[in-house]
mmCIF file with all atom_site columns, C-alpha atoms in Angstrom:
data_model
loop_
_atom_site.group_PDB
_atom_site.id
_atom_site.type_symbol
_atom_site.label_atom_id
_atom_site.label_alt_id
_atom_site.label_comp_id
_atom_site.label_asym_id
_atom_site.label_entity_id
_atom_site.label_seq_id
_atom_site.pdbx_PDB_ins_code
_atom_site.Cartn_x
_atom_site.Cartn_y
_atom_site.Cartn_z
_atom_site.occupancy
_atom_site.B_iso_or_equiv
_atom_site.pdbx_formal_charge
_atom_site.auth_seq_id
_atom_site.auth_comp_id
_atom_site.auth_asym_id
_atom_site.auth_atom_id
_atom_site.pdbx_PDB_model_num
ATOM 1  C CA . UNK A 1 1  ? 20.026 13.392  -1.033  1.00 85.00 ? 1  UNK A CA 1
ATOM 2  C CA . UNK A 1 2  ? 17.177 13.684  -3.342  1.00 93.00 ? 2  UNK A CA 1
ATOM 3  C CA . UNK A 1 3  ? 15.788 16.473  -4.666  1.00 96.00 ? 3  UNK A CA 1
ATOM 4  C CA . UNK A 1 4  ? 12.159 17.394  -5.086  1.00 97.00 ? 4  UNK A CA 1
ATOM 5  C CA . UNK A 1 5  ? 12.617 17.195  -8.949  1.00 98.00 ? 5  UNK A CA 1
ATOM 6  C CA . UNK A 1 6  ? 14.426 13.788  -8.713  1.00 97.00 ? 6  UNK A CA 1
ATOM 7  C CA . UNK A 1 7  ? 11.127 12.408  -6.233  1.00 98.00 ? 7  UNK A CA 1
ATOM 8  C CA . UNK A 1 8  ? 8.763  14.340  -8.792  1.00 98.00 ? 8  UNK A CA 1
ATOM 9  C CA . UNK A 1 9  ? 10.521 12.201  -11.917 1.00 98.00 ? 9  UNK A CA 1
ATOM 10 C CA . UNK A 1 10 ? 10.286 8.800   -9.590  1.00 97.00 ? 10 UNK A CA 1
ATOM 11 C CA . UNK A 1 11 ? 6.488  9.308   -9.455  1.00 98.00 ? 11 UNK A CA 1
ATOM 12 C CA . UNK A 1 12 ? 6.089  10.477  -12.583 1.00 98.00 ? 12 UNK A CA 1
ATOM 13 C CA . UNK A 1 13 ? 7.592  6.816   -14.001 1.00 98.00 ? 13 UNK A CA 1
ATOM 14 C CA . UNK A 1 14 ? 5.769  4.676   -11.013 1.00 97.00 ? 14 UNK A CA 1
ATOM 15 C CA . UNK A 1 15 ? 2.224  6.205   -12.254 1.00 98.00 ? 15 UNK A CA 1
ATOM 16 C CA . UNK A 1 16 ? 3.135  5.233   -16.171 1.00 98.00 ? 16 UNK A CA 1
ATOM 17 C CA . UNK A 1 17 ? 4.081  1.522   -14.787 1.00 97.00 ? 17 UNK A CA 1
ATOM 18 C CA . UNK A 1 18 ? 0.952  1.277   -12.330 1.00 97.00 ? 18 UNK A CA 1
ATOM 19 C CA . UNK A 1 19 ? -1.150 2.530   -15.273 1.00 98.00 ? 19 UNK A CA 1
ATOM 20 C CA . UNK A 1 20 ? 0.402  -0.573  -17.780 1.00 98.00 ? 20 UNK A CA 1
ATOM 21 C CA . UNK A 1 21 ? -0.352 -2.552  -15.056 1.00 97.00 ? 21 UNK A CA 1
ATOM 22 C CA . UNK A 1 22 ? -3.910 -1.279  -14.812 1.00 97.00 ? 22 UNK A CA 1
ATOM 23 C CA . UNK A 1 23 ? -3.330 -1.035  -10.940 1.00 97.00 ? 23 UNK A CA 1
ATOM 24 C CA . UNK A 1 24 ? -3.524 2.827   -9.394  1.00 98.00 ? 24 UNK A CA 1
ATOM 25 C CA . UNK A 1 25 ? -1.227 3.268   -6.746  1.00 97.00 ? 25 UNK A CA 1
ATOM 26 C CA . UNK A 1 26 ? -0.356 5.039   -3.847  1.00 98.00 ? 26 UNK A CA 1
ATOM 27 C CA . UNK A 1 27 ? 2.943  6.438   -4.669  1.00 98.00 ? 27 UNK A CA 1
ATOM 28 C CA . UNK A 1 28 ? 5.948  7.595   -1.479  1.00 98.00 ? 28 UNK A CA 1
ATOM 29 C CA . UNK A 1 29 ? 9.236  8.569   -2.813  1.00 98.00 ? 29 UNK A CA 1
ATOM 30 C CA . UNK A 1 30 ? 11.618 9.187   0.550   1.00 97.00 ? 30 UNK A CA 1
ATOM 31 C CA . UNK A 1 31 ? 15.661 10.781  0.878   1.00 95.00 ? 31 UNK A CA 1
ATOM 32 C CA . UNK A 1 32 ? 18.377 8.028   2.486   1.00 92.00 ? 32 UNK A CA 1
ATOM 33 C CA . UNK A 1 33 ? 17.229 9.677   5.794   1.00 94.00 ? 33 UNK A CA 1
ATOM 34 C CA . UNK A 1 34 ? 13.962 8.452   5.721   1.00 94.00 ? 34 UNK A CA 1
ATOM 35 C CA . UNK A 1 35 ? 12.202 11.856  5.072   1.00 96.00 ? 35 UNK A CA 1
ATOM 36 C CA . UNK A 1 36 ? 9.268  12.024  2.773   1.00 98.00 ? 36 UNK A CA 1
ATOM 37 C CA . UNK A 1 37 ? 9.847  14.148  -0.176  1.00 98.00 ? 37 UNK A CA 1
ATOM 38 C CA . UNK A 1 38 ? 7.075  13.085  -2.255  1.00 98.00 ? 38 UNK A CA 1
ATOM 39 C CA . UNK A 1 39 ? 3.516  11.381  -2.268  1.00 98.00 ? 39 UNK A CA 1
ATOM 40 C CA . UNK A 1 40 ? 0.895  11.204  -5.012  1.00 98.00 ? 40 UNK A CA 1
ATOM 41 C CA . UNK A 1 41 ? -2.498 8.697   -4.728  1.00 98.00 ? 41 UNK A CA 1
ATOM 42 C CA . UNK A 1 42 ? -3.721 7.658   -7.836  1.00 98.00 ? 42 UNK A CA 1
ATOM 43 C CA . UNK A 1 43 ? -7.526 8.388   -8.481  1.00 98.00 ? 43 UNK A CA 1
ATOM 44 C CA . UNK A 1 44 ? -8.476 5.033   -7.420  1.00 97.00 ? 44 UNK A CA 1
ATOM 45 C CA . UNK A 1 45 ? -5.867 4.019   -5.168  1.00 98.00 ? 45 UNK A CA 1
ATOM 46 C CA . UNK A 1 46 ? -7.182 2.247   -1.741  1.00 96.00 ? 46 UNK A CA 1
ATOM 47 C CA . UNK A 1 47 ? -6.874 4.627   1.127   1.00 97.00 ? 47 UNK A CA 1
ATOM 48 C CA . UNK A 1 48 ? -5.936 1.852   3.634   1.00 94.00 ? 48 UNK A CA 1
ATOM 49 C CA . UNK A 1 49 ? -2.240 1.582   1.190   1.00 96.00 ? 49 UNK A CA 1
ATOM 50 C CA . UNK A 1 50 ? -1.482 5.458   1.653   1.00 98.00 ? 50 UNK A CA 1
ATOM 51 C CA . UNK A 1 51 ? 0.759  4.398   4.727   1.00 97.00 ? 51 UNK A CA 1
ATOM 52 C CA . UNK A 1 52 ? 1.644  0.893   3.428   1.00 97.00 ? 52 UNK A CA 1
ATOM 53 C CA . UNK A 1 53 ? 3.252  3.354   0.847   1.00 98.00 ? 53 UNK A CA 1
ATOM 54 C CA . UNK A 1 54 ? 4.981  5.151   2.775   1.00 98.00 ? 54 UNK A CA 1
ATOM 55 C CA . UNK A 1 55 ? 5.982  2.480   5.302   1.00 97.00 ? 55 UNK A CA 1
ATOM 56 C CA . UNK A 1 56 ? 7.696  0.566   2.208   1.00 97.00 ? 56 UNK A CA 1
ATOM 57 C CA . UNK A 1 57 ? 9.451  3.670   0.990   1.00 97.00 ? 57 UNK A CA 1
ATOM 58 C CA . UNK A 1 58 ? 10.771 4.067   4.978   1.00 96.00 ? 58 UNK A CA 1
ATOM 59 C CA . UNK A 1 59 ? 11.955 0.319   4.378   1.00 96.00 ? 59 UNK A CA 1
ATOM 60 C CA . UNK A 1 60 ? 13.734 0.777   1.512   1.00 95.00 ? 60 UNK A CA 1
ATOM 61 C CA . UNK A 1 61 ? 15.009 3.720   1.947   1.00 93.00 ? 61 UNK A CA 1
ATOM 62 C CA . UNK A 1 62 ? 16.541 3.008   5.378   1.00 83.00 ? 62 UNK A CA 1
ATOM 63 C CA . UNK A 1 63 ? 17.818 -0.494  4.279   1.00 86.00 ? 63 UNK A CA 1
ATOM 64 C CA . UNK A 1 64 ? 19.411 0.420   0.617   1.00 90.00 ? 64 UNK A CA 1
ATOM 65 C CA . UNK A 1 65 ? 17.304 -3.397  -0.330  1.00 95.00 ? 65 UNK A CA 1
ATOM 66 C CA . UNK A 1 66 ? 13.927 -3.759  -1.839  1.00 96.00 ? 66 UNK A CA 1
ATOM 67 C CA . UNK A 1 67 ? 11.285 -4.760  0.387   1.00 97.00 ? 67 UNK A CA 1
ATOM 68 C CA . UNK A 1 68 ? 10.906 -8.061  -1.169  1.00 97.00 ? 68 UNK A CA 1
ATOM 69 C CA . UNK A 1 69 ? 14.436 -8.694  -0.480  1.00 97.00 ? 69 UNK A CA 1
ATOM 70 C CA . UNK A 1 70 ? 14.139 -7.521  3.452   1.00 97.00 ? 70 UNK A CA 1
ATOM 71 C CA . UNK A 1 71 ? 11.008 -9.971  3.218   1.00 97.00 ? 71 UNK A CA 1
ATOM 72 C CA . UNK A 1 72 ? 13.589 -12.766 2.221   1.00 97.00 ? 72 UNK A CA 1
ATOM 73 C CA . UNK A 1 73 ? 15.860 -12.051 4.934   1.00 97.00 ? 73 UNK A CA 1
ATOM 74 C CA . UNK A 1 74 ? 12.769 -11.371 7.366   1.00 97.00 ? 74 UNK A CA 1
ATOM 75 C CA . UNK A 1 75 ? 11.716 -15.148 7.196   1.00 97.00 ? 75 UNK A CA 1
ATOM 76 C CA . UNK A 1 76 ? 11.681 -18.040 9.667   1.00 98.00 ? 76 UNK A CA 1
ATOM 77 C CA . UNK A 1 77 ? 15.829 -18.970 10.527  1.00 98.00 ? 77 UNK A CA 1
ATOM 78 C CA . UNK A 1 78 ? 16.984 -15.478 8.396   1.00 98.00 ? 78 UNK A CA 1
ATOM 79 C CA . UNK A 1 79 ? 18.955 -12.902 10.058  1.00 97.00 ? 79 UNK A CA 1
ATOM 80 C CA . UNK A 1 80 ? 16.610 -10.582 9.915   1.00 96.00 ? 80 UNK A CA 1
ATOM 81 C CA . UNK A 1 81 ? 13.852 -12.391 11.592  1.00 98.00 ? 81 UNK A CA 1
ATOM 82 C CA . UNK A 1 82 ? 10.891 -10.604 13.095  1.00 96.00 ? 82 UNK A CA 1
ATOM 83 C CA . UNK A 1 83 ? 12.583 -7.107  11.969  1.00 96.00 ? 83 UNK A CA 1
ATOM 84 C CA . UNK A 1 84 ? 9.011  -6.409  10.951  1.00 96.00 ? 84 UNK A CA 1
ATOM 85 C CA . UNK A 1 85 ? 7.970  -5.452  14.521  1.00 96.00 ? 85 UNK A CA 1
ATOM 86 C CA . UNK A 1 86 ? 10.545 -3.200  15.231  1.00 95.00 ? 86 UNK A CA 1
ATOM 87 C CA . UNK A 1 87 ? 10.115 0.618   14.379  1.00 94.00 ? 87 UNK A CA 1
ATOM 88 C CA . UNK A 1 88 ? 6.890  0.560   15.574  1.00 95.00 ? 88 UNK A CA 1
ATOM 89 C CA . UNK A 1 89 ? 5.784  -1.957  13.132  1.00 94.00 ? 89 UNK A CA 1
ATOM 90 C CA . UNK A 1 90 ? 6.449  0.383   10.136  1.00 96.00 ? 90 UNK A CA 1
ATOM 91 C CA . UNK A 1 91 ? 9.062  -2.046  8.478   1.00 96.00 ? 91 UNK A CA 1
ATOM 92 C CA . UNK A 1 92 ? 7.126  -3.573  5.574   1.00 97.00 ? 92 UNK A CA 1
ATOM 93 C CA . UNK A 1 93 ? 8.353  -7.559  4.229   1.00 97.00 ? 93 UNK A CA 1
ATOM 94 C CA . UNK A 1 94 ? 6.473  -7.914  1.429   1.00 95.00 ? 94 UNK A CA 1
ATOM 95 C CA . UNK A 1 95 ? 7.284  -6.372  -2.249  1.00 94.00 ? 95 UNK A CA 1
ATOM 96 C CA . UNK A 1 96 ? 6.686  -3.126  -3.423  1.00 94.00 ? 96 UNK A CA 1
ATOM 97 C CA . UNK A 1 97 ? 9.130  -0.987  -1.767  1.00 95.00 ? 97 UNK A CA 1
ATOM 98 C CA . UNK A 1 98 ? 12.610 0.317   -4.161  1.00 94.00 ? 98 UNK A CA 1
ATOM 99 C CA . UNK A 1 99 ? 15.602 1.822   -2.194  1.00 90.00 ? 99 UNK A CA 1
#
């Protein structure tokens, strides 16, 4: 369980690190059951990563890995092999995404 003030904290430190990386963000913060609990876009952000944002929060948070580490695991011969197109294609295997 996450709270709304624990999500609002979790954007709060993914803006400061998408501002030292001079890179606005779209930022989705979900609970272990895969419910959005908080979203903020970044002035800036592209609109067309507002549900690649969300996707990779879904990811992580459903999987307890990083999306870069599903993405390992998604590859050609890896046990998790073409889980990208499961879910209705909402399972995202590239980085970005924190459980």
């Amino acid at each position: 369980m996450i709270t709304l003030e624990e999500a609002k904290g979790i954007v709060s430190a993914a803006e400061h690190k998408a501002q030292q990386m001079g890179q606005p963000m779209n930022i989705a913060v979900m609970d272990a059951g895969r419910n959005l609990v908080a979203f903020q876009r970044m002035d800036e952000a592209w609109v067309a990563s507002i549900d690649i944002a969300i996707d990779k929060a879904f990811t992580s948070a459903g999987r307890g890995l990083t999306t870069r580490e599903i993405g390992e695991m998604a590859q050609p011969g890896q046990p998790l092999f073409g889980i990208n197109t499961t879910n209705g294609g909402r399972i995202v295997i590239f980085a970005g995404g924190v459980p």
